[in-house]
């Protein structure tokens, strides 16, 4: 595409619910930039998002988005937060009144705001154009070329199709979804020589067709790193949740040759959260995906290497080296290892649930599946923060959301701020002392049998969507016989290893284990996988950073 043609397809978008203000902003923008850019205006956040999606489908570029802060139904910050997902490289400007400057400053954290302008902006030659000139220069200097999209053809009730979509979304790989029964989906299947019996079909950006690909193959084909660049490192971090990402940032920034190994996607359970509102420094909350993306970019900036879709199956002590073995038989070694495996959602043990997983029954997939839940009745099993966050997120579009809680109330395991939000949400209801007795459906979830724990009474309800958050267990079986764990599989460390001040059996050093050090010297643990951990994002990040300090101490004394 020529530079002139590209400029003609580049947009400056402005959104303001006041028609007069909207026209005035567009007029000033066209007077200055109309010869080089197309100015598009909208009068609500919803219509602006629709315009952005249409521009995306046509392959147009958006250089700058200007949004008024005080808009009904969806304010400017809420709009920009969703606009990021459509055009992440567009520069973002918030139009505010003087009284709203604190909100604008907060938006710098929430939506990576580039600038905020006070209204009125007259004269534009002094208050508007210099700001826009700088932002457009910065946008043109960046690599804003269209990102080729991966295409996924699947069925709505195909479990593997759902898994592939979640894998791509969580790894920030742009993709477009096509149902196998729509014209474009059928066309792609025919071009790949497939009849739709084997799904999903993934067509990568370079045109390669993959049928029912495993995560490792998919990761390699869409450009994710899967192979370590070296055989030996200072630090291997196993797990890419908040603890692992925190360790990768601090390890790499302090000069350690660091590699992070993740079996699925960075972020862990926190990365699947629709909004984390109690994390320090984000008073308006931050989505798990945004927090994860920032942490991943931060670690990469400092030189940390990140491998995806690599399952770790063993840990060995070879002299001073600590060797991590992968499922394919390969291995990587280091001076020190940090176990930051986090936890995996515990499976719901009820008839029919396993067979319908991915076909209406989901574990931690609320973000990926939310668009399909619009206007439907949704059931969420669980009473902790993950369940509460999913309920609030899904309630935005669902007809109703019902929380099924085994205990007598939410207060035992859910943060107070979430309980308050749920109580004030008109389409969320909470059924305590209620469990799922069975799931029913032919090919996809159709009904649930619910049982009252106290009376034993059962009830059959219609349901197409059920999301399960019933606690978690650490994926640490591969450590059996190497490091000490408690009866639930959580890794013991530091003071929890000693008895009467004595180090654990087999400990050969003349010092006790450091605070986050396991029963194997030079192997540390942080985050949810550690026994008696706090199970909070902030504490996991802090432990990841602390572990790096202890790794340095270990290396200095080795």
Coordinates of C-alpha atoms in Angstrom, one line a residue:
X1 CA 0.0 0.0 0.0
X2 CA 1.4 3.5 -0.9
X3 CA 1.9 6.1 1.8
X4 CA -0.9 8.2 0.4
X5 CA -3.3 5.3 0.3
X6 CA -2.4 4.3 3.9
X7 CA -3.0 7.9 5.1
X8 CA -6.4 7.9 3.4
X9 CA -7.4 4.9 5.4
X10 CA -6.1 6.3 8.7
X11 CA -8.7 7.6 11.1
X12 CA -8.9 10.1 14.0
X13 CA -12.0 9.2 16.0
X14 CA -13.8 11.5 18.4
X15 CA -16.7 10.6 20.7
X16 CA -18.9 13.0 22.7
X17 CA -22.5 12.6 23.7
X18 CA -23.2 16.3 23.2
X19 CA -24.0 16.8 19.5
X20 CA -22.8 20.4 19.5
X21 CA -19.5 19.5 21.1
X22 CA -19.1 16.5 18.9
X23 CA -19.5 18.6 15.8
X24 CA -17.2 21.3 17.1
X25 CA -14.4 18.8 17.8
X26 CA -14.8 17.1 14.4
X27 CA -14.8 20.6 12.7
X28 CA -11.5 21.6 14.4
X29 CA -9.9 18.2 13.6
X30 CA -10.9 18.3 9.9
X31 CA -9.7 21.9 9.5
X32 CA -6.2 20.8 10.6
X33 CA -6.0 17.1 9.6
X34 CA -8.7 16.5 7.1
X35 CA -6.3 16.5 4.2
X36 CA -4.3 13.6 5.6
X37 CA -6.6 11.7 7.9
X38 CA -10.3 10.7 7.9
X39 CA -12.1 12.2 10.9
X40 CA -14.9 10.0 12.3
X41 CA -17.2 11.1 15.0
X42 CA -19.6 9.3 17.3
X43 CA -22.1 10.5 20.0
X44 CA -21.9 7.5 22.4
X45 CA -19.4 5.0 23.6
X46 CA -21.5 2.1 22.2
X47 CA -21.7 3.6 18.7
X48 CA -17.9 4.5 18.8
X49 CA -17.1 0.9 19.6
X50 CA -19.2 -0.3 16.7
X51 CA -17.4 2.2 14.4
X52 CA -14.1 0.9 15.6
X53 CA -15.1 -2.7 15.0
X54 CA -16.2 -1.8 11.4
X55 CA -13.0 0.0 10.8
X56 CA -11.1 -3.0 12.0
X57 CA -12.9 -5.3 9.7
X58 CA -12.2 -3.1 6.7
X59 CA -8.5 -3.0 7.6
X60 CA -8.4 0.7 8.4
X61 CA -5.9 2.2 10.9
X62 CA -6.9 4.4 13.8
X63 CA -4.2 6.8 14.9
X64 CA -5.9 8.8 17.7
X65 CA -9.1 8.4 19.8
X66 CA -10.5 11.4 21.6
X67 CA -13.2 10.6 24.2
X68 CA -15.3 12.8 26.4
X69 CA -15.2 11.7 30.0
X70 CA -18.8 12.5 31.0
X71 CA -20.9 10.3 28.8
X72 CA -24.0 8.4 30.0
X73 CA -24.1 4.6 30.2
X74 CA -20.4 4.4 29.3
X75 CA -18.0 7.1 30.4
X76 CA -14.8 8.0 28.5
X77 CA -12.5 5.8 30.6
X78 CA -14.8 2.8 30.3
X79 CA -15.0 3.4 26.5
X80 CA -11.2 3.7 26.1
X81 CA -10.7 0.5 28.1
X82 CA -12.7 -1.4 25.6
X83 CA -11.2 0.5 22.6
X84 CA -7.8 -0.8 23.6
X85 CA -8.8 -4.3 22.7
X86 CA -9.8 -3.2 19.2
X87 CA -6.9 -0.8 18.4
X88 CA -4.2 -1.2 21.1
X89 CA -1.7 1.1 19.3
X90 CA -4.1 4.1 18.9
X91 CA -3.1 7.1 21.0
X92 CA -5.7 7.9 23.6
X93 CA -7.0 11.3 24.7
X94 CA -9.6 12.1 27.3
X95 CA -11.6 15.4 27.1
X96 CA -12.5 16.6 30.6
X97 CA -13.9 19.5 32.6
X98 CA -11.7 21.0 35.2
X99 CA -13.6 19.2 37.9
X100 CA -12.7 15.8 36.4
X101 CA -8.9 16.2 36.3
X102 CA -8.5 13.6 39.1
X103 CA -10.4 11.1 37.0
X104 CA -8.2 11.9 34.0
X105 CA -5.1 11.3 36.1
X106 CA -6.5 8.0 37.4
X107 CA -7.1 7.0 33.7
X108 CA -3.4 7.1 33.0
X109 CA -3.1 3.9 35.0
X110 CA -6.4 2.3 33.8
X111 CA -6.1 2.8 30.1
X112 CA -2.5 4.0 29.5
X113 CA -3.9 7.4 28.7
X114 CA -1.6 9.5 26.5
X115 CA -3.0 12.9 27.3
X116 CA -6.1 14.7 28.7
X117 CA -7.5 18.0 27.4
X118 CA -9.5 20.4 29.4
X119 CA -12.7 21.8 27.8
X120 CA -13.0 24.2 26.1
X121 CA -9.9 23.8 24.0
X122 CA -10.1 27.2 22.3
X123 CA -8.0 28.3 20.6
X124 CA -7.2 24.9 19.0
X125 CA -3.9 26.3 17.6
X126 CA -2.6 26.5 21.1
X127 CA -4.5 23.9 23.1
X128 CA -5.5 21.1 20.7
X129 CA -3.2 20.9 17.6
X130 CA 0.2 20.8 19.4
X131 CA -1.0 17.9 21.5
X132 CA -2.4 16.0 18.4
X133 CA 0.7 16.8 16.4
X134 CA 2.9 15.1 18.9
X135 CA 0.6 12.1 19.3
X136 CA 0.4 11.6 15.5
X137 CA 4.2 11.9 15.2
X138 CA 4.5 9.2 17.9
X139 CA 1.9 7.0 16.2
X140 CA 3.6 7.3 12.8
X141 CA 7.0 6.5 14.4
X142 CA 5.7 3.2 15.8
X143 CA 5.1 0.0 13.9
X144 CA 1.4 0.3 13.3
X145 CA 1.1 -1.9 10.3
X146 CA -1.9 -4.2 10.1
X147 CA -1.3 -7.4 12.0
X148 CA -2.2 -10.4 9.9
X149 CA -4.9 -12.3 11.6
X150 CA -5.1 -16.0 12.4
X151 CA -8.4 -17.5 11.5
X152 CA -10.2 -20.1 13.6
X153 CA -13.0 -22.2 12.2
X154 CA -14.9 -24.2 14.8
X155 CA -18.3 -25.1 16.3
X156 CA -19.9 -23.2 19.2
X157 CA -20.1 -26.4 21.2
X158 CA -16.7 -27.9 20.3
X159 CA -14.6 -28.2 23.5
X160 CA -11.3 -28.0 21.6
X161 CA -12.5 -25.0 19.6
X162 CA -13.2 -23.2 22.9
X163 CA -9.7 -24.2 24.2
X164 CA -8.0 -22.9 21.1
X165 CA -9.8 -19.6 21.2
X166 CA -8.8 -19.2 24.9
X167 CA -5.2 -20.1 24.2
X168 CA -4.9 -17.5 21.5
X169 CA -6.7 -14.8 23.4
X170 CA -4.7 -15.3 26.6
X171 CA -1.5 -15.2 24.6
X172 CA -2.5 -11.9 22.9
X173 CA -2.5 -13.5 19.4
X174 CA -5.0 -11.7 17.1
X175 CA -7.5 -14.0 15.6
X176 CA -10.9 -14.1 13.9
X177 CA -13.5 -16.7 14.7
X178 CA -15.8 -18.3 12.1
X179 CA -18.5 -20.8 12.8
X180 CA -18.3 -23.9 10.8
X181 CA -21.8 -23.5 9.6
X182 CA -21.5 -19.9 8.2
X183 CA -20.5 -19.2 4.6
X184 CA -16.9 -17.9 5.3
X185 CA -16.3 -20.8 7.7
X186 CA -17.4 -23.3 5.1
X187 CA -15.2 -21.6 2.5
X188 CA -12.1 -21.9 4.7
X189 CA -12.9 -25.5 5.4
X190 CA -13.2 -26.2 1.7
X191 CA -9.9 -24.4 0.9
X192 CA -8.2 -26.6 3.5
X193 CA -9.7 -29.7 2.1
X194 CA -11.7 -30.4 5.2
X195 CA -15.4 -31.4 5.6
X196 CA -15.9 -30.0 9.1
X197 CA -15.7 -33.4 10.9
X198 CA -12.4 -32.5 12.6
X199 CA -12.5 -29.1 14.3
X200 CA -11.1 -26.6 15.0
X201 CA -9.3 -25.6 11.8
X202 CA -6.7 -22.9 12.4
X203 CA -5.4 -20.9 9.4
X204 CA -2.3 -19.0 10.5
X205 CA -1.4 -15.5 9.2
X206 CA 0.9 -17.1 6.5
X207 CA -1.9 -19.3 5.3
X208 CA -0.9 -22.6 6.9
X209 CA -3.9 -24.8 7.8
X210 CA -3.7 -26.7 11.1
X211 CA -6.4 -29.3 11.9
X212 CA -7.0 -29.9 15.6
X213 CA -3.6 -28.5 16.6
X214 CA -2.1 -29.2 20.0
X215 CA -1.0 -26.2 22.0
X216 CA 2.7 -26.7 21.3
X217 CA 2.2 -26.8 17.5
X218 CA -0.2 -23.9 17.6
X219 CA 2.2 -21.8 19.7
X220 CA 5.1 -22.4 17.3
X221 CA 3.0 -21.7 14.2
X222 CA 1.6 -18.3 15.5
X223 CA 5.0 -17.0 16.5
X224 CA 5.2 -17.7 20.2
X225 CA 8.6 -18.8 21.6
X226 CA 8.6 -22.4 22.5
X227 CA 12.4 -23.3 22.5
X228 CA 15.0 -21.9 24.9
X229 CA 17.7 -19.9 23.2
X230 CA 20.4 -21.4 25.6
X231 CA 21.0 -24.6 27.5
X232 CA 21.9 -22.9 30.8
X233 CA 20.6 -19.9 32.7
X234 CA 21.0 -18.2 36.0
X235 CA 17.3 -18.7 36.8
X236 CA 14.5 -20.8 35.4
X237 CA 11.1 -19.7 36.4
X238 CA 8.4 -22.4 36.1
X239 CA 5.0 -20.7 35.7
X240 CA 3.9 -17.4 34.3
X241 CA 1.4 -16.1 36.8
X242 CA 1.9 -13.0 38.9
X243 CA 4.6 -14.6 41.0
X244 CA 6.5 -15.9 37.9
X245 CA 6.2 -12.6 36.0
X246 CA 7.3 -10.7 39.0
X247 CA 10.4 -12.9 39.3
X248 CA 11.1 -12.6 35.6
X249 CA 11.0 -8.8 35.8
X250 CA 13.2 -8.5 38.9
X251 CA 15.5 -11.3 37.8
X252 CA 16.2 -9.9 34.4
X253 CA 16.4 -6.3 35.5
X254 CA 19.0 -7.3 38.0
X255 CA 21.2 -9.0 35.5
X256 CA 20.3 -12.7 35.9
X257 CA 19.9 -14.7 32.7
X258 CA 16.3 -15.6 33.2
X259 CA 13.9 -17.8 31.3
X260 CA 10.2 -18.2 32.2
X261 CA 8.5 -21.4 31.2
X262 CA 4.7 -21.5 30.9
X263 CA 2.6 -24.5 29.9
X264 CA -0.4 -22.5 28.6
X265 CA -0.4 -18.7 28.8
X266 CA 1.1 -16.1 31.1
X267 CA -1.1 -14.5 33.7
X268 CA -2.3 -17.7 35.4
X269 CA -5.7 -17.4 37.1
X270 CA -5.2 -13.7 37.6
X271 CA -4.8 -13.3 33.9
X272 CA -8.3 -14.6 33.4
X273 CA -9.9 -12.1 35.8
X274 CA -12.2 -9.6 34.2
X275 CA -11.3 -6.9 36.8
X276 CA -8.9 -6.9 39.8
X277 CA -9.9 -4.0 42.0
X278 CA -7.8 -4.5 45.1
X279 CA -4.3 -4.4 43.5
X280 CA -2.2 -1.5 44.7
X281 CA -2.0 1.5 42.4
X282 CA -5.1 0.8 40.3
X283 CA -8.0 2.5 42.2
X284 CA -10.4 1.9 39.3
X285 CA -9.3 -1.7 38.9
X286 CA -7.4 -3.4 36.1
X287 CA -8.3 -6.4 34.0
X288 CA -6.1 -9.5 34.5
X289 CA -5.3 -9.4 30.7
X290 CA -4.0 -5.8 30.9
X291 CA -1.9 -6.4 34.0
X292 CA -0.5 -9.6 32.5
X293 CA 0.3 -7.8 29.2
X294 CA 2.1 -5.0 31.0
X295 CA 4.1 -7.4 33.1
X296 CA 5.1 -9.5 30.1
X297 CA 6.2 -6.5 28.1
X298 CA 8.1 -5.3 31.1
X299 CA 9.9 -8.6 31.6
X300 CA 10.8 -8.7 27.9
X301 CA 12.1 -5.2 28.0
X302 CA 14.7 -6.3 30.6
X303 CA 15.7 -9.3 28.6
X304 CA 13.8 -12.1 30.2
X305 CA 13.1 -15.0 27.8
X306 CA 9.5 -16.5 27.8
X307 CA 8.6 -19.9 26.6
X308 CA 4.9 -20.9 26.0
X309 CA 3.2 -24.3 25.7
X310 CA 6.0 -26.1 27.4
X311 CA 4.9 -28.6 30.0
X312 CA 7.5 -29.3 32.8
X313 CA 7.5 -32.9 33.9
X314 CA 10.6 -33.2 36.2
X315 CA 13.2 -31.5 38.3
X316 CA 16.7 -32.9 38.8
X317 CA 19.7 -32.0 40.9
X318 CA 22.9 -32.4 39.0
X319 CA 25.7 -31.1 41.1
X320 CA 25.4 -27.3 41.3
X321 CA 22.9 -27.3 38.4
X322 CA 19.2 -27.6 38.7
X323 CA 17.7 -29.3 35.6
X324 CA 14.1 -28.8 34.5
X325 CA 12.8 -31.5 32.1
X326 CA 10.0 -31.0 29.6
X327 CA 7.3 -33.5 28.4
X328 CA 9.0 -33.9 25.0
X329 CA 12.2 -35.2 26.7
X330 CA 14.3 -32.0 26.3
X331 CA 15.6 -30.0 29.3
X332 CA 17.0 -26.7 30.4
X333 CA 19.4 -26.2 33.4
X334 CA 20.2 -23.3 35.7
X335 CA 21.9 -22.3 38.8
X336 CA 18.5 -21.8 40.5
X337 CA 14.9 -22.6 39.9
X338 CA 11.8 -20.8 41.0
X339 CA 8.6 -22.8 41.2
X340 CA 5.7 -20.4 40.5
X341 CA 3.2 -23.0 39.1
X342 CA 0.2 -21.4 40.7
X343 CA -2.9 -23.5 41.0
X344 CA -5.4 -25.1 38.6
X345 CA -9.2 -25.0 39.0
X346 CA -10.5 -28.0 40.7
X347 CA -12.9 -30.0 38.6
X348 CA -16.5 -30.3 39.5
X349 CA -17.3 -34.0 40.3
X350 CA -20.9 -34.4 39.2
X351 CA -22.5 -36.7 36.5
X352 CA -22.4 -35.1 33.0
X353 CA -20.0 -32.3 33.8
X354 CA -16.9 -33.9 32.4
X355 CA -18.6 -34.8 29.1
X356 CA -20.0 -31.2 28.7
X357 CA -16.8 -29.4 29.6
X358 CA -16.1 -26.9 26.8
X359 CA -19.7 -27.4 25.6
X360 CA -21.4 -25.1 28.0
X361 CA -19.4 -26.0 31.1
X362 CA -16.3 -23.9 31.5
X363 CA -13.5 -23.4 34.0
X364 CA -12.2 -19.8 34.2
X365 CA -13.2 -19.0 30.6
X366 CA -15.6 -16.1 31.4
X367 CA -13.7 -13.5 29.3
X368 CA -13.5 -15.7 26.2
X369 CA -17.1 -16.9 26.3
X370 CA -18.8 -13.7 27.5
X371 CA -20.0 -12.5 24.1
X372 CA -21.9 -15.7 23.5
X373 CA -23.7 -15.3 26.8
X374 CA -25.5 -12.1 25.8
X375 CA -29.1 -12.4 26.8
X376 CA -28.8 -15.8 28.4
X377 CA -29.2 -17.2 31.9
X378 CA -25.8 -18.0 33.4
X379 CA -24.8 -20.1 36.4
X380 CA -21.6 -19.7 38.3
X381 CA -20.4 -22.3 40.8
X382 CA -18.3 -20.9 43.6
X383 CA -18.1 -18.3 46.3
X384 CA -14.6 -16.8 46.2
X385 CA -13.2 -13.8 44.4
X386 CA -12.8 -15.5 41.0
X387 CA -16.5 -16.4 41.0
X388 CA -17.5 -12.9 42.1
X389 CA -15.4 -11.2 39.5
X390 CA -16.8 -13.4 36.8
X391 CA -20.4 -12.7 38.0
X392 CA -19.9 -9.0 37.8
X393 CA -18.3 -9.2 34.3
X394 CA -20.9 -11.6 32.8
X395 CA -23.8 -9.6 34.3
X396 CA -23.1 -6.8 31.9
X397 CA -24.6 -8.7 29.0
X398 CA -26.3 -11.8 30.5
X399 CA -30.1 -11.9 31.1
X400 CA -29.4 -13.2 34.6
X401 CA -26.4 -14.6 36.6
X402 CA -27.0 -17.0 39.5
X403 CA -24.2 -17.8 41.9
X404 CA -24.4 -21.3 43.4
X405 CA -22.6 -21.3 46.7
X406 CA -22.1 -24.4 48.9
X407 CA -21.6 -22.4 52.1
X408 CA -24.1 -20.3 54.1
X409 CA -22.8 -17.0 52.7
X410 CA -20.2 -15.3 50.5
X411 CA -18.4 -13.6 53.4
X412 CA -16.3 -16.6 54.2
X413 CA -14.2 -16.5 51.0
X414 CA -15.1 -13.4 49.0
X415 CA -13.7 -9.8 49.5
X416 CA -16.2 -7.3 51.0
X417 CA -16.1 -5.0 48.0
X418 CA -17.2 -7.7 45.6
X419 CA -20.0 -8.8 47.9
X420 CA -21.3 -5.2 47.9
X421 CA -21.1 -5.0 44.1
X422 CA -23.0 -8.3 43.8
X423 CA -25.7 -7.1 46.2
X424 CA -26.3 -4.0 44.1
X425 CA -26.4 -5.8 40.7
X426 CA -30.0 -6.2 39.7
X427 CA -29.5 -9.3 37.5
X428 CA -27.3 -11.3 39.9
X429 CA -28.8 -13.7 42.5
X430 CA -27.0 -15.8 45.1
X431 CA -28.2 -19.2 46.1
X432 CA -26.4 -20.4 49.2
X433 CA -26.2 -24.0 50.4
X434 CA -26.8 -25.1 46.8
X435 CA -24.7 -27.5 44.7
X436 CA -24.8 -29.0 41.2
X437 CA -26.0 -32.5 41.4
X438 CA -25.7 -33.2 37.6
X439 CA -25.4 -31.6 34.2
X440 CA -27.5 -32.7 31.3
X441 CA -27.4 -32.2 27.5
X442 CA -26.9 -33.8 24.2
X443 CA -23.7 -32.3 22.7
X444 CA -24.0 -29.1 24.9
X445 CA -25.3 -28.1 28.3
X446 CA -29.1 -27.9 28.4
X447 CA -30.1 -28.4 32.0
X448 CA -28.7 -28.6 35.6
X449 CA -29.9 -30.5 38.6
X450 CA -29.5 -28.4 41.7
X451 CA -29.6 -29.8 45.2
X452 CA -30.2 -27.9 48.5
X453 CA -27.5 -29.1 50.9
X454 CA -29.7 -28.8 54.0
X455 CA -33.0 -30.3 52.8
X456 CA -31.8 -32.5 50.0
X457 CA -34.5 -31.1 47.7
X458 CA -33.5 -31.2 44.0
X459 CA -34.6 -28.9 41.2
X460 CA -34.1 -29.1 37.4
X461 CA -33.3 -25.8 35.7
X462 CA -32.7 -24.9 32.1
X463 CA -29.1 -23.8 31.5
X464 CA -26.7 -23.3 28.6
X465 CA -23.8 -21.8 30.4
X466 CA -22.1 -22.8 33.6
X467 CA -18.8 -21.4 34.8
X468 CA -17.0 -23.3 37.7
X469 CA -14.7 -21.7 40.3
X470 CA -14.6 -24.2 43.2
X471 CA -11.2 -23.8 44.5
X472 CA -7.9 -24.9 43.1
X473 CA -5.1 -27.4 43.5
X474 CA -1.4 -26.9 42.7
X475 CA -0.1 -28.8 39.6
X476 CA 2.9 -30.2 41.5
X477 CA 2.7 -33.9 41.0
X478 CA 5.8 -33.8 38.9
X479 CA 7.8 -32.7 42.0
X480 CA 7.0 -36.0 43.8
X481 CA 10.2 -37.4 45.3
X482 CA 12.2 -34.2 44.7
X483 CA 10.9 -31.4 47.0
X484 CA 8.7 -31.7 50.1
X485 CA 5.0 -30.9 49.7
X486 CA 2.1 -30.9 52.2
X487 CA -0.8 -33.4 52.0
X488 CA -2.6 -31.2 49.4
X489 CA 0.4 -30.8 47.1
X490 CA 1.5 -27.3 48.1
X491 CA 5.3 -26.8 48.3
X492 CA 6.8 -26.3 51.7
X493 CA 9.4 -23.7 52.1
X494 CA 11.6 -21.8 54.7
X495 CA 10.3 -22.1 58.3
X496 CA 7.6 -24.6 57.3
X497 CA 10.5 -27.1 56.5
X498 CA 12.2 -27.0 59.9
X499 CA 11.3 -29.0 63.0
X500 CA 12.6 -27.8 66.3
X501 CA 15.0 -25.6 64.4
X502 CA 16.4 -28.6 62.5
X503 CA 16.6 -28.5 58.7
X504 CA 14.7 -31.1 56.7
X505 CA 16.0 -34.5 56.1
X506 CA 18.6 -34.6 53.4
X507 CA 19.5 -31.0 53.8
X508 CA 23.3 -30.8 53.4
X509 CA 24.1 -27.1 53.9
X510 CA 25.2 -25.6 57.3
X511 CA 22.5 -23.0 57.1
X512 CA 18.7 -23.4 57.3
X513 CA 16.6 -22.9 54.1
X514 CA 15.9 -19.3 53.2
X515 CA 12.4 -18.0 53.6
X516 CA 11.1 -19.1 50.1
X517 CA 13.6 -21.9 49.6
X518 CA 12.3 -25.5 49.3
X519 CA 13.9 -28.7 50.7
X520 CA 16.3 -28.6 47.7
X521 CA 18.9 -25.8 48.0
X522 CA 18.7 -23.4 45.1
X523 CA 15.0 -24.3 44.3
X524 CA 12.6 -21.7 45.5
X525 CA 8.8 -21.4 45.5
X526 CA 6.5 -18.3 45.3
X527 CA 2.9 -17.5 44.9
X528 CA -0.2 -19.8 45.2
X529 CA 1.8 -23.0 44.9
X530 CA 3.6 -22.3 48.2
X531 CA 2.1 -23.8 51.3
X532 CA 0.2 -21.3 53.5
X533 CA 0.4 -18.5 50.9
X534 CA -1.9 -15.6 50.9
X535 CA -3.6 -16.4 47.5
X536 CA -3.6 -12.7 46.4
X537 CA -2.1 -11.1 43.3
X538 CA -0.1 -8.5 45.3
X539 CA 1.4 -11.1 47.6
X540 CA 2.4 -13.3 44.7
X541 CA 4.1 -10.5 42.9
X542 CA 5.9 -9.6 46.1
X543 CA 7.1 -13.2 46.7
X544 CA 8.4 -13.3 43.1
X545 CA 10.5 -10.3 43.7
X546 CA 11.6 -11.6 47.2
X547 CA 12.6 -14.9 45.6
X548 CA 15.0 -13.1 43.2
X549 CA 16.7 -11.5 46.2
X550 CA 17.1 -14.9 47.8
X551 CA 18.4 -16.3 44.6
X552 CA 21.1 -13.7 44.6
X553 CA 22.0 -14.6 48.1
X554 CA 22.1 -18.3 47.2
X555 CA 24.4 -17.6 44.2
X556 CA 26.8 -15.5 46.2
X557 CA 27.3 -18.3 48.8
X558 CA 27.4 -21.2 46.3

